[in-house]
Coordinates of N, CA, C and O in Angstrom, one line a residue:
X1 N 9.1 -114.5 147.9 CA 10.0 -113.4 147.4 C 9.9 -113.4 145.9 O 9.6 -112.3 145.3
X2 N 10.1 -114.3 145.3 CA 9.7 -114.9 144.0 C 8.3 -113.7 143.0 O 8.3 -112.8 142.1
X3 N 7.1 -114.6 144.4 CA 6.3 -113.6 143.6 C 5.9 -111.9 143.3 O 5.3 -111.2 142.5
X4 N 6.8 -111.7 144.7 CA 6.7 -109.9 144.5 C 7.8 -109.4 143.7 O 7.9 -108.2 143.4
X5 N 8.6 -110.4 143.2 CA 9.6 -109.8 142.0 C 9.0 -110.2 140.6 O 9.5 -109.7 139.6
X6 N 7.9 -111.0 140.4 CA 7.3 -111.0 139.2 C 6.6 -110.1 139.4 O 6.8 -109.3 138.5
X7 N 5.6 -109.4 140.4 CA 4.8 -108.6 140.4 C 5.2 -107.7 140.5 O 4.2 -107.0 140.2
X8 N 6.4 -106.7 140.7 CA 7.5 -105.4 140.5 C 7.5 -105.5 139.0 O 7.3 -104.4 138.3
X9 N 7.7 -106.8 138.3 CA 7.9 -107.0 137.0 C 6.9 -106.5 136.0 O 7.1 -105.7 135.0
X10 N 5.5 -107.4 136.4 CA 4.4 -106.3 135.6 C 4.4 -105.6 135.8 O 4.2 -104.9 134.7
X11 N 4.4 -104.7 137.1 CA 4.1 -103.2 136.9 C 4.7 -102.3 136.1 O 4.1 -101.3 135.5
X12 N 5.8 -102.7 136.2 CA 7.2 -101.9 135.5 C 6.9 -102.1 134.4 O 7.2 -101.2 133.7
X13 N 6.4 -102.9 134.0 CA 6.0 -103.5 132.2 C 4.7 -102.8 132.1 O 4.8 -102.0 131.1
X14 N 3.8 -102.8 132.5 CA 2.8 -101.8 132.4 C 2.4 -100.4 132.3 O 1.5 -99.8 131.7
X15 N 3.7 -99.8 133.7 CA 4.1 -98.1 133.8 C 5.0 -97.8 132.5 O 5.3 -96.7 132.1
X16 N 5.5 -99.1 131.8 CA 6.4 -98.2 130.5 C 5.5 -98.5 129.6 O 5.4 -97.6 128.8
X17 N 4.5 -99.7 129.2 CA 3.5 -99.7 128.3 C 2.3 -98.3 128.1 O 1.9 -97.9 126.9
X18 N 1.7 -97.5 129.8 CA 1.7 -96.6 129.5 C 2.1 -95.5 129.1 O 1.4 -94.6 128.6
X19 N 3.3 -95.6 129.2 CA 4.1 -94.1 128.8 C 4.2 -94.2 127.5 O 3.8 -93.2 126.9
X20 N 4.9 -95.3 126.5 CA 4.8 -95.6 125.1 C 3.3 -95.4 124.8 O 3.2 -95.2 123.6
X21 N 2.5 -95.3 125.2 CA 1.2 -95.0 124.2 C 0.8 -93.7 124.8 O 0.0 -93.1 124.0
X22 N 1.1 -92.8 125.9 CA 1.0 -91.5 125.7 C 2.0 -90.9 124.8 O 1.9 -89.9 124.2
X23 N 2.8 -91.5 124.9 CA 3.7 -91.3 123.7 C 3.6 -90.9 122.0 O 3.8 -90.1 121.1
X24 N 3.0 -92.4 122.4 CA 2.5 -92.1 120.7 C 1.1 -91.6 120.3 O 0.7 -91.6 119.1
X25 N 0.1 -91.0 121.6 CA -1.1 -90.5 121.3 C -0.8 -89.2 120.9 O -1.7 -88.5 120.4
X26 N 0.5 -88.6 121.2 CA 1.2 -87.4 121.2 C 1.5 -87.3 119.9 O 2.0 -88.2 119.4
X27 N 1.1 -85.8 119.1 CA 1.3 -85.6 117.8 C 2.8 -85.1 117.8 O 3.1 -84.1 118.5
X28 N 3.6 -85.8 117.0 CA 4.7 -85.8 116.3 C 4.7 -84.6 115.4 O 4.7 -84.9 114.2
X29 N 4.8 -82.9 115.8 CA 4.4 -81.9 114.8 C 4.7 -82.1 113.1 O 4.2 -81.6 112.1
X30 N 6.1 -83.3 113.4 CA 6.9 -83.3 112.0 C 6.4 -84.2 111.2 O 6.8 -84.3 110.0
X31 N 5.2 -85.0 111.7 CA 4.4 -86.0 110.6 C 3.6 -84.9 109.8 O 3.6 -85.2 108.6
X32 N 3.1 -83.8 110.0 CA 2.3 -83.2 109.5 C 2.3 -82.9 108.0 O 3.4 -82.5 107.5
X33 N 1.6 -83.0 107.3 CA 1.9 -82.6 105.8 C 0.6 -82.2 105.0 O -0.5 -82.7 105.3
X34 N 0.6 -81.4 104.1 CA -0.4 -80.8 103.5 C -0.6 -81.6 102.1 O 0.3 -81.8 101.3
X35 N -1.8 -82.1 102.0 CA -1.9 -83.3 101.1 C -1.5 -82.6 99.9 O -1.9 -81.5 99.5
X36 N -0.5 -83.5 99.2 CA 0.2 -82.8 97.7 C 0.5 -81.8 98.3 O -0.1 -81.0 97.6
X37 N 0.9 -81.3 98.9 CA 2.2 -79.8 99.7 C 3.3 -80.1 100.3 O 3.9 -81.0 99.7
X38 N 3.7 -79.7 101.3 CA 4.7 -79.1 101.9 C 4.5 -80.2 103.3 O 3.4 -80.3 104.0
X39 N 5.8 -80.8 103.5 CA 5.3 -81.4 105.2 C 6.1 -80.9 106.1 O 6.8 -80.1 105.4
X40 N 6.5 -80.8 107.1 CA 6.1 -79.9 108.8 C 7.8 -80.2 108.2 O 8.5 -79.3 107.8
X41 N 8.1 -81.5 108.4 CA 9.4 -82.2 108.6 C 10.9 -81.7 107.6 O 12.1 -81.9 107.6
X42 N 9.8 -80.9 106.9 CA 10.8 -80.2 105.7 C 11.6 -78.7 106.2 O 12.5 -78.0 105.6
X43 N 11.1 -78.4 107.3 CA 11.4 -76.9 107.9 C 12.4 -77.9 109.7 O 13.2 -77.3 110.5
X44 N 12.3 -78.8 109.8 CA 12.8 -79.0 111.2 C 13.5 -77.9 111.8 O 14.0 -77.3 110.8
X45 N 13.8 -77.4 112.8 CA 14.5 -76.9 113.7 C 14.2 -75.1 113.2 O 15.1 -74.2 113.3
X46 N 13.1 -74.8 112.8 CA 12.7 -73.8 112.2 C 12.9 -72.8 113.2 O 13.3 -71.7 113.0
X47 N 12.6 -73.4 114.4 CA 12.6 -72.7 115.8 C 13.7 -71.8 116.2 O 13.6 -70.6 116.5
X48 N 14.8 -72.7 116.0 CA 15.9 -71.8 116.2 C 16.6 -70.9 115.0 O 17.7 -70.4 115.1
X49 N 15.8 -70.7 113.8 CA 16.5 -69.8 112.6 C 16.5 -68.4 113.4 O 15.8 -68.2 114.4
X50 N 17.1 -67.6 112.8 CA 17.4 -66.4 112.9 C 15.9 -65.2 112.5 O 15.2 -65.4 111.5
X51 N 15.7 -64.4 113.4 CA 14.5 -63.5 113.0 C 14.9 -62.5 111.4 O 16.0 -62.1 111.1
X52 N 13.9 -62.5 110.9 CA 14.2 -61.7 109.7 C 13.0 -60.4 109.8 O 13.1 -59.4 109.1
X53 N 12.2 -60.6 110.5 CA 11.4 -59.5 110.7 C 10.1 -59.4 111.8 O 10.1 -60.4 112.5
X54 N 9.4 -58.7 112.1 CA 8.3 -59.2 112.8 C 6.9 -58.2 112.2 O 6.9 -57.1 111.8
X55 N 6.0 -59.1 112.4 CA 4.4 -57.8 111.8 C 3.0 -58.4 112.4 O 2.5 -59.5 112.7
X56 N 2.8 -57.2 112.2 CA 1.0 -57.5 113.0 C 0.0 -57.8 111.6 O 0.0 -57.0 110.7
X57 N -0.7 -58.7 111.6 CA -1.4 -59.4 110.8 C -2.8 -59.3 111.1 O -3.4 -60.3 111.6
X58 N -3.5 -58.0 111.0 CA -4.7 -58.1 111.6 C -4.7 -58.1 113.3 O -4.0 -57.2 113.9
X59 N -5.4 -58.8 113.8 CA -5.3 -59.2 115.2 C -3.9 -60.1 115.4 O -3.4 -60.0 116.5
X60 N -3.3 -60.9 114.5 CA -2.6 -61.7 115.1 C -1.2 -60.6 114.8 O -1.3 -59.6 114.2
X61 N 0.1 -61.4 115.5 CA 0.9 -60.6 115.8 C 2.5 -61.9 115.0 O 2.0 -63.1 114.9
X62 N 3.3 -61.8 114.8 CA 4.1 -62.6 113.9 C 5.6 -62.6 114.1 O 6.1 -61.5 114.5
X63 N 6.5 -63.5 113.9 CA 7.6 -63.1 113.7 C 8.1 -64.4 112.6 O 7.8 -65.6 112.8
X64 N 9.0 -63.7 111.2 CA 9.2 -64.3 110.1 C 10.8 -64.8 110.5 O 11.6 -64.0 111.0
X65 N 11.2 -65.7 110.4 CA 12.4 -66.7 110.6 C 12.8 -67.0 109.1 O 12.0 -67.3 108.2
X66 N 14.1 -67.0 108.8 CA 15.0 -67.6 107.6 C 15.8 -68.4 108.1 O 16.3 -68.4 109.2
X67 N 16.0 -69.3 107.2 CA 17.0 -70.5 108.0 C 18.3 -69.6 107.3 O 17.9 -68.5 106.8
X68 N 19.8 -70.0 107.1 CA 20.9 -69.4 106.7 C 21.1 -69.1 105.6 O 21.7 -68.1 105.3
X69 N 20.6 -70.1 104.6 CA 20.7 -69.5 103.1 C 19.7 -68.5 103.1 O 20.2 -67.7 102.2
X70 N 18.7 -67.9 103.4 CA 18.0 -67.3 103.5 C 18.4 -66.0 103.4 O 18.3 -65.2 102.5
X71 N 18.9 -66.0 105.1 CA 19.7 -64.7 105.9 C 20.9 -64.3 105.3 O 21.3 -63.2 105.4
X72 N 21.6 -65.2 104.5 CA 22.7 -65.0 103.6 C 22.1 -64.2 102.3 O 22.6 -63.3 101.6
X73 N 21.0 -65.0 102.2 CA 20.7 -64.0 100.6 C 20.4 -62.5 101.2 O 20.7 -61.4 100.6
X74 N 20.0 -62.7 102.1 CA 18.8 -61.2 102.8 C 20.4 -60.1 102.7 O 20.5 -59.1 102.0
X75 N 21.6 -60.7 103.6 CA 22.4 -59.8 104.1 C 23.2 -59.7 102.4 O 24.0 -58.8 102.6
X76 N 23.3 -60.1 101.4 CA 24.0 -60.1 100.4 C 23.1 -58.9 99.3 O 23.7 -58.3 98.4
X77 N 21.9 -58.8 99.7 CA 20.8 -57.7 98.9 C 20.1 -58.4 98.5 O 19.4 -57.7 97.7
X78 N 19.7 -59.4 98.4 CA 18.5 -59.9 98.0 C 17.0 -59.6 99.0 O 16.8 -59.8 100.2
X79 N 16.1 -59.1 98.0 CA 15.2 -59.2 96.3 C 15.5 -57.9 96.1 O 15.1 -57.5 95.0
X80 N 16.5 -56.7 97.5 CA 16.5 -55.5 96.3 C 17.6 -55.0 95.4 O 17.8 -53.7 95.3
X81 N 18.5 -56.1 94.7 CA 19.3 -56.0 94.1 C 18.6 -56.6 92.8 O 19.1 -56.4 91.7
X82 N 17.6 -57.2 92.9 CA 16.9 -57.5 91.9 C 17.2 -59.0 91.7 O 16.8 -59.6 90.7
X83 N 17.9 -59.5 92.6 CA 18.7 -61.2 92.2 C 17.4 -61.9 92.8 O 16.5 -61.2 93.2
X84 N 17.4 -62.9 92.8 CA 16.3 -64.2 93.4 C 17.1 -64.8 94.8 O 18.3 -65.1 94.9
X85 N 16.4 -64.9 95.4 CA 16.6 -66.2 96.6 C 17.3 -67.5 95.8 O 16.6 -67.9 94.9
X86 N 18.5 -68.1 96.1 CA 19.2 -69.0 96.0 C 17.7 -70.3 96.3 O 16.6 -70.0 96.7
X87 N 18.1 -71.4 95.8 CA 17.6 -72.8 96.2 C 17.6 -73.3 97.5 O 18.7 -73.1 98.0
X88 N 16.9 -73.8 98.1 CA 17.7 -74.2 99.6 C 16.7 -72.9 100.9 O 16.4 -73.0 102.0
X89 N 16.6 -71.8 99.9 CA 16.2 -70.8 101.0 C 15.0 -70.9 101.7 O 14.0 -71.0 100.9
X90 N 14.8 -70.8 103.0 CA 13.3 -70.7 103.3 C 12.6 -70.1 104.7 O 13.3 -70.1 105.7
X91 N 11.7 -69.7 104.9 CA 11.2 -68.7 105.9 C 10.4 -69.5 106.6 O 9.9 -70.5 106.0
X92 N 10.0 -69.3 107.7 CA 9.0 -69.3 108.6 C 8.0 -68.4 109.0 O 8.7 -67.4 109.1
X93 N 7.0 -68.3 109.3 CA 6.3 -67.5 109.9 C 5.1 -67.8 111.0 O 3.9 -68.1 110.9
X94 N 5.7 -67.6 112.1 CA 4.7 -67.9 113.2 C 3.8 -66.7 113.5 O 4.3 -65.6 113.7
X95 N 2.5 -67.1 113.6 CA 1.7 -65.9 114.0 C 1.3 -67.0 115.7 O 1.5 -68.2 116.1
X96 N 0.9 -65.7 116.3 CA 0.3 -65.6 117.9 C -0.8 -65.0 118.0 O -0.9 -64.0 117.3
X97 N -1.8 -65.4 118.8 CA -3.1 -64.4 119.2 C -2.0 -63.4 120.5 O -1.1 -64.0 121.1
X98 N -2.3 -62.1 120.8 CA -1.7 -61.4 120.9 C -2.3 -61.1 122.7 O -3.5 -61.4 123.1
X99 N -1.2 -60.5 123.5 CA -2.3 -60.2 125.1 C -1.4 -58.9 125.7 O -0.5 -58.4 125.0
X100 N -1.7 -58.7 126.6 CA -1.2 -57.0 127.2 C -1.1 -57.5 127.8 O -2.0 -58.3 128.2
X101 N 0.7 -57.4 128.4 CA 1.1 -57.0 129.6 C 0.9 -56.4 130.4 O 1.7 -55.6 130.9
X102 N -0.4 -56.4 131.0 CA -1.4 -55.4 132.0 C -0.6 -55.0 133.3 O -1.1 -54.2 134.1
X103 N 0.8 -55.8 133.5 CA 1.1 -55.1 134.6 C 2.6 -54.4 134.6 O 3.2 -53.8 135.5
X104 N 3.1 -54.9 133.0 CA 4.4 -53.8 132.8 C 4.2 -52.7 132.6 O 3.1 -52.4 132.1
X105 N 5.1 -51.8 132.9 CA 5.1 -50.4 132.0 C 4.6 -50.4 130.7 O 4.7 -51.4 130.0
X106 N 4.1 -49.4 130.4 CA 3.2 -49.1 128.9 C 2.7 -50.1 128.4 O 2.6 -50.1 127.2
X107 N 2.3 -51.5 129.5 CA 1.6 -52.2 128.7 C 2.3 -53.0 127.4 O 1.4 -53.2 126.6
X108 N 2.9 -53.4 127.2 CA 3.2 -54.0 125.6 C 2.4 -55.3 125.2 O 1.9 -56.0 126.0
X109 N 2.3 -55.4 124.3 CA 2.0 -56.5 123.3 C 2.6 -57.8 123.4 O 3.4 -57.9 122.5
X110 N 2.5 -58.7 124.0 CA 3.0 -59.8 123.8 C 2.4 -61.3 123.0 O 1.2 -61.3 122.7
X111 N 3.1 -62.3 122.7 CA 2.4 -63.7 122.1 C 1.7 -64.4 123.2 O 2.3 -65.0 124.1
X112 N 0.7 -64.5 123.1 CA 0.0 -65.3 124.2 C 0.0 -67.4 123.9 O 0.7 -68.3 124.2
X113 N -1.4 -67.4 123.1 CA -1.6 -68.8 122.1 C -1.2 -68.8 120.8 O -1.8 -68.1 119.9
X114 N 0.1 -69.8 120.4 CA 0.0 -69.8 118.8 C -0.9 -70.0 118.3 O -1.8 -70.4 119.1
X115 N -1.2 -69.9 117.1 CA -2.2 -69.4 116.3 C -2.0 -70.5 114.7 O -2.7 -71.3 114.3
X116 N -1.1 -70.2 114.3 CA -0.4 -71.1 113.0 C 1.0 -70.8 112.3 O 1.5 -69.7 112.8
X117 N 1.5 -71.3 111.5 CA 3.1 -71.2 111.2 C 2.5 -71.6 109.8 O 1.7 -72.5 109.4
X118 N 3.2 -70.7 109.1 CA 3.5 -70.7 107.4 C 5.4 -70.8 106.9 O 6.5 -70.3 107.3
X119 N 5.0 -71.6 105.9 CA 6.2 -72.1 105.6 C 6.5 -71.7 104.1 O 5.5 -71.5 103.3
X120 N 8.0 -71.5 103.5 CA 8.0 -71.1 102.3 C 9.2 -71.7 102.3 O 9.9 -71.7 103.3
X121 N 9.4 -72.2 101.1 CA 10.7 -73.2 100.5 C 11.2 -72.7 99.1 O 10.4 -72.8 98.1
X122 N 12.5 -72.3 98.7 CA 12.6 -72.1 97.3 C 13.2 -73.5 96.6 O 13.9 -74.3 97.2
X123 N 12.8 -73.7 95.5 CA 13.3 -74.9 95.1 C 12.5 -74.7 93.6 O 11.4 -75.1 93.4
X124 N 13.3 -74.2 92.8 CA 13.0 -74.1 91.6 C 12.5 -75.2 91.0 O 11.3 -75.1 90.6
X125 N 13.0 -76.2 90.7 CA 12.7 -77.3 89.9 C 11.9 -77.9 90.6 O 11.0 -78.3 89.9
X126 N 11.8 -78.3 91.8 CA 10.1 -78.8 92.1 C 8.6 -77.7 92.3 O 7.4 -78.0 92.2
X127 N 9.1 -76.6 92.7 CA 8.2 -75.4 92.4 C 8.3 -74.7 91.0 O 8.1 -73.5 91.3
X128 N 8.5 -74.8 89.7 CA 8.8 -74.2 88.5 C 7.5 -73.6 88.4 O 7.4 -72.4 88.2
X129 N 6.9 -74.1 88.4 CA 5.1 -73.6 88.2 C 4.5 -72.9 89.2 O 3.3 -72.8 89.2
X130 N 5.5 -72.2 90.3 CA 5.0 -71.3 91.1 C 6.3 -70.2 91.9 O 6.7 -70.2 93.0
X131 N 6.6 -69.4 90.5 CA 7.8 -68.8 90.8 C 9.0 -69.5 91.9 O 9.8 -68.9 92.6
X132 N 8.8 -70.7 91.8 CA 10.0 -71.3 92.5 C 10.0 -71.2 94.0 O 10.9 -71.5 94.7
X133 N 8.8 -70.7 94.5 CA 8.9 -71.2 95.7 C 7.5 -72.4 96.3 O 6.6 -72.5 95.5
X134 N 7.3 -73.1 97.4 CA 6.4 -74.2 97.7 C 6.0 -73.6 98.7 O 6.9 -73.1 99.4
X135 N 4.8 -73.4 99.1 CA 3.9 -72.9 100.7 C 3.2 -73.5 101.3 O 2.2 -74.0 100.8
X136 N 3.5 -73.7 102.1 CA 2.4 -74.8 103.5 C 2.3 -73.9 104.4 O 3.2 -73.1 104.8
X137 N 1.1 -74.0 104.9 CA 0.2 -73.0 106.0 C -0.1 -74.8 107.1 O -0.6 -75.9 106.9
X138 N 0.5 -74.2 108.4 CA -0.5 -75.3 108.9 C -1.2 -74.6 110.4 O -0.4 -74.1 111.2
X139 N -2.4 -74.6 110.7 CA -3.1 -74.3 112.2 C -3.3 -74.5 113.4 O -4.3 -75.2 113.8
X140 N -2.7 -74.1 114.1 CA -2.2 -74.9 115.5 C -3.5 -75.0 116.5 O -4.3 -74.2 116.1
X141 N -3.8 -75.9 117.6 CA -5.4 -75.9 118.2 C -4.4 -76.1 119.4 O -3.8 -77.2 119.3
X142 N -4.2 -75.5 120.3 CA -3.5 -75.4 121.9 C -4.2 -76.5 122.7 O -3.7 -77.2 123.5
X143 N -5.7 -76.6 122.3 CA -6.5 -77.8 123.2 C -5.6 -78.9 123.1 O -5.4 -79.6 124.1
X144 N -5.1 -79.2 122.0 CA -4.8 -80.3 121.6 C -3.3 -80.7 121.2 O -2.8 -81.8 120.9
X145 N -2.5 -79.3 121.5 CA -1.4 -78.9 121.0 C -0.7 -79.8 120.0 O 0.2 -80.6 120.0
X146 N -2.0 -78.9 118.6 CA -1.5 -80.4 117.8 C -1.2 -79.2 116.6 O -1.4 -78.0 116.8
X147 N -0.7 -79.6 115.5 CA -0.9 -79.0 113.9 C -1.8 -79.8 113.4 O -2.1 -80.9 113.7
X148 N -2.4 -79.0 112.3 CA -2.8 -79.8 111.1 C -3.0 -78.6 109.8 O -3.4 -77.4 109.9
X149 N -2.6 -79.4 108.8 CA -3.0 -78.4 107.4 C -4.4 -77.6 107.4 O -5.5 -78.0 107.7
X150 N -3.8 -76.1 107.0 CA -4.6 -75.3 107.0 C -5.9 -75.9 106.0 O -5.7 -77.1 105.8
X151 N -6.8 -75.6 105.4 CA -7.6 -75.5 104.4 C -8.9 -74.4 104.0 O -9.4 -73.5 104.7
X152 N -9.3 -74.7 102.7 CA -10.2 -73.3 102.3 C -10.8 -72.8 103.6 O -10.8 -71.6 103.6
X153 N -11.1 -73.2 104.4 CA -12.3 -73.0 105.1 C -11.8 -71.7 106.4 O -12.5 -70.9 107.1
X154 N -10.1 -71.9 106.3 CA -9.3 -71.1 107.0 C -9.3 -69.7 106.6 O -10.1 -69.3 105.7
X155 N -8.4 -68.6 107.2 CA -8.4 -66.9 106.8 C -7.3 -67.0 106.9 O -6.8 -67.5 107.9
X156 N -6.6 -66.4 105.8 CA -7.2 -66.7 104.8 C -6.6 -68.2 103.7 O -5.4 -68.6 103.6
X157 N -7.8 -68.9 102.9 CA -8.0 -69.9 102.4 C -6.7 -70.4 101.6 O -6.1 -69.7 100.8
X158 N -6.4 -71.9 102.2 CA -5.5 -72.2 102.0 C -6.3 -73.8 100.8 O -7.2 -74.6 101.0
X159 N -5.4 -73.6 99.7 CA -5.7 -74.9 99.3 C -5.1 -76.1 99.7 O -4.6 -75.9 100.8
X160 N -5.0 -77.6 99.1 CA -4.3 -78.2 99.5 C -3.0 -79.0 98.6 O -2.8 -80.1 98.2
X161 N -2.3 -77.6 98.5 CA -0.8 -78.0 97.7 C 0.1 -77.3 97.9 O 0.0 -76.4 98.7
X162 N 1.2 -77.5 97.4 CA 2.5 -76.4 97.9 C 2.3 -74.7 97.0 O 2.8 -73.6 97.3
X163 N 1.4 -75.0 96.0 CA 1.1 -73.3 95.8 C -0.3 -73.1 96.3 O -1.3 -73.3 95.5
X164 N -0.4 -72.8 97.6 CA -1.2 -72.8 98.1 C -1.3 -70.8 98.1 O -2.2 -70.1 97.6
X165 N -0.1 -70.2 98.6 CA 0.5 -69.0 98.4 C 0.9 -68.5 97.4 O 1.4 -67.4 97.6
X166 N 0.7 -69.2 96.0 CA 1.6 -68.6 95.0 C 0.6 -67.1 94.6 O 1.2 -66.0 94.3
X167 N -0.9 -67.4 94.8 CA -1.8 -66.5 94.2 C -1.5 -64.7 94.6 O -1.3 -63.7 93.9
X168 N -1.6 -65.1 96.2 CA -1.2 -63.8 97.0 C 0.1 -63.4 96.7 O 0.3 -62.2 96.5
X169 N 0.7 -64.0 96.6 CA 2.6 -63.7 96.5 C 2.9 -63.3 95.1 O 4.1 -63.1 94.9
X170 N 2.3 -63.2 94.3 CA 2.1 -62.8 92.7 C 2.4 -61.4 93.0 O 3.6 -61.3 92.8
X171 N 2.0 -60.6 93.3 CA 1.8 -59.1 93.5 C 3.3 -58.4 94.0 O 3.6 -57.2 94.2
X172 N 4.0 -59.6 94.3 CA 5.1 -59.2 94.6 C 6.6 -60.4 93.9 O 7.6 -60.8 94.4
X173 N 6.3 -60.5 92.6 CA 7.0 -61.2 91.8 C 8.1 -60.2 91.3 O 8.9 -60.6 90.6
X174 N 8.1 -59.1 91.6 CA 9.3 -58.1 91.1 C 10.5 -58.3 92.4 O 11.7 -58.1 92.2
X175 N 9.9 -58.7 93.4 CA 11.0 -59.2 94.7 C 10.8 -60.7 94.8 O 10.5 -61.3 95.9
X176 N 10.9 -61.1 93.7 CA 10.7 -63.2 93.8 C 10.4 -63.6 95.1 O 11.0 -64.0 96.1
X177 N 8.5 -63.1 94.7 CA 7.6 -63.5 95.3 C 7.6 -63.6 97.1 O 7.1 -64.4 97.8
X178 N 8.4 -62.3 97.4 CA 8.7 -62.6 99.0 C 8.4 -61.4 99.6 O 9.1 -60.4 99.1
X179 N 7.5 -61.1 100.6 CA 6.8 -60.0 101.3 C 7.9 -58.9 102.0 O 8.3 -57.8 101.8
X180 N 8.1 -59.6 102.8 CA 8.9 -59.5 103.8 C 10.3 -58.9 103.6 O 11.3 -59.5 103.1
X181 N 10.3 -57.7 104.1 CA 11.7 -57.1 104.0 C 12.8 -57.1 105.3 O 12.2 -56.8 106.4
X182 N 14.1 -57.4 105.4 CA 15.1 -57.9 106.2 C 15.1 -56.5 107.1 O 15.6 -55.5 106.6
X183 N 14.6 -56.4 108.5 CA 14.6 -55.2 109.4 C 16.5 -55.2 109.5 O 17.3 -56.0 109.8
X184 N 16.5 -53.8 109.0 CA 18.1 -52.9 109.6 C 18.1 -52.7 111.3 O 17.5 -52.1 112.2
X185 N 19.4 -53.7 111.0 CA 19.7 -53.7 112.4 C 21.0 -53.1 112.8 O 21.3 -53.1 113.9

């Protein structure tokens, strides 16, 4: 009796030894970080912010998330009051490769495979040198359901720092540097 309770014993020691290393072969999305940028772990719970808008990006298809300082600046008039995004504020942006509903009515557009998530952070005094806000792009691979930082080699080219965005987002420095306008609801 003895021996079939040591031998329950390894097993059990072995079935949890496997699971702790599928475990940890499993990418942690929030380790991720863009060398000298922006890491994954800085946006947590990005998932559940509030939608601030949605857009088609080429082929891919998108929807922009604010966490609450955000949504508070958005609903207060900000950037067309001409004020800046508070510190603290920050967006999300998940893009999707896009698929037809081939069997609903008219067809709609739906998110099929993510695609990648871009991130924007205001924080003046560690972004001063790029209108105050930090950008991390990172690219999602479904084979592997993993992230990793975007880079040049990406569409479009991402460097590897938190003004990775500052270049594009220039063009819109009269609305402190933010694309995206708050859909009336």
């Amino acid at each position: 009796m003895r021996r079939k309770s040591n031998l329950v014993t390894v097993f059990a020691g072995l079935f949890l030894l496997v699971l702790v290393a599928f475990a940890v072969a499993a990418q942690d999305k929030y380790t991720v970080k863009v060398p000298g940028g922006l890491a994954f772990s800085e946006f947590r719970g990005y998932e559940a912010w509030q939608v601030v808008s949605i857009s088609q990006n080429g082929n891919l298809i998108a929807a922009i998330l604010g966490n609450p300082v955000m949504i508070d600046a958005y609903l207060a008039g900000v950037p067309c009051n001409g004020k800046p995004f508070p510190d603290g504020a920050k967006m999300a942006k998940i893009h999707w490769n896009p698929k037809k509903q081939e069997t609903y009515p008219s067809k709609p557009t739906a998110p099929e495979t993510q695609h990648d998530v871009d991130f924007m952070v205001k924080d003046s005094k560690r972004f001063a040198d790029s209108g105050g806000w930090g950008w991390g792009a990172f690219e999602y691979d479904a084979a592997s359901d993993a992230f990793s930082p975007a880079t040049v080699a990406d569409n479009p080219p991402q460097g590897n720092d938190a003004k990775c965005g500052f270049a594009c987002h220039t063009i819109v420095k009269t609305r402190d540097y933010v694309f995206t306008e708050y859909g009336k609801r």
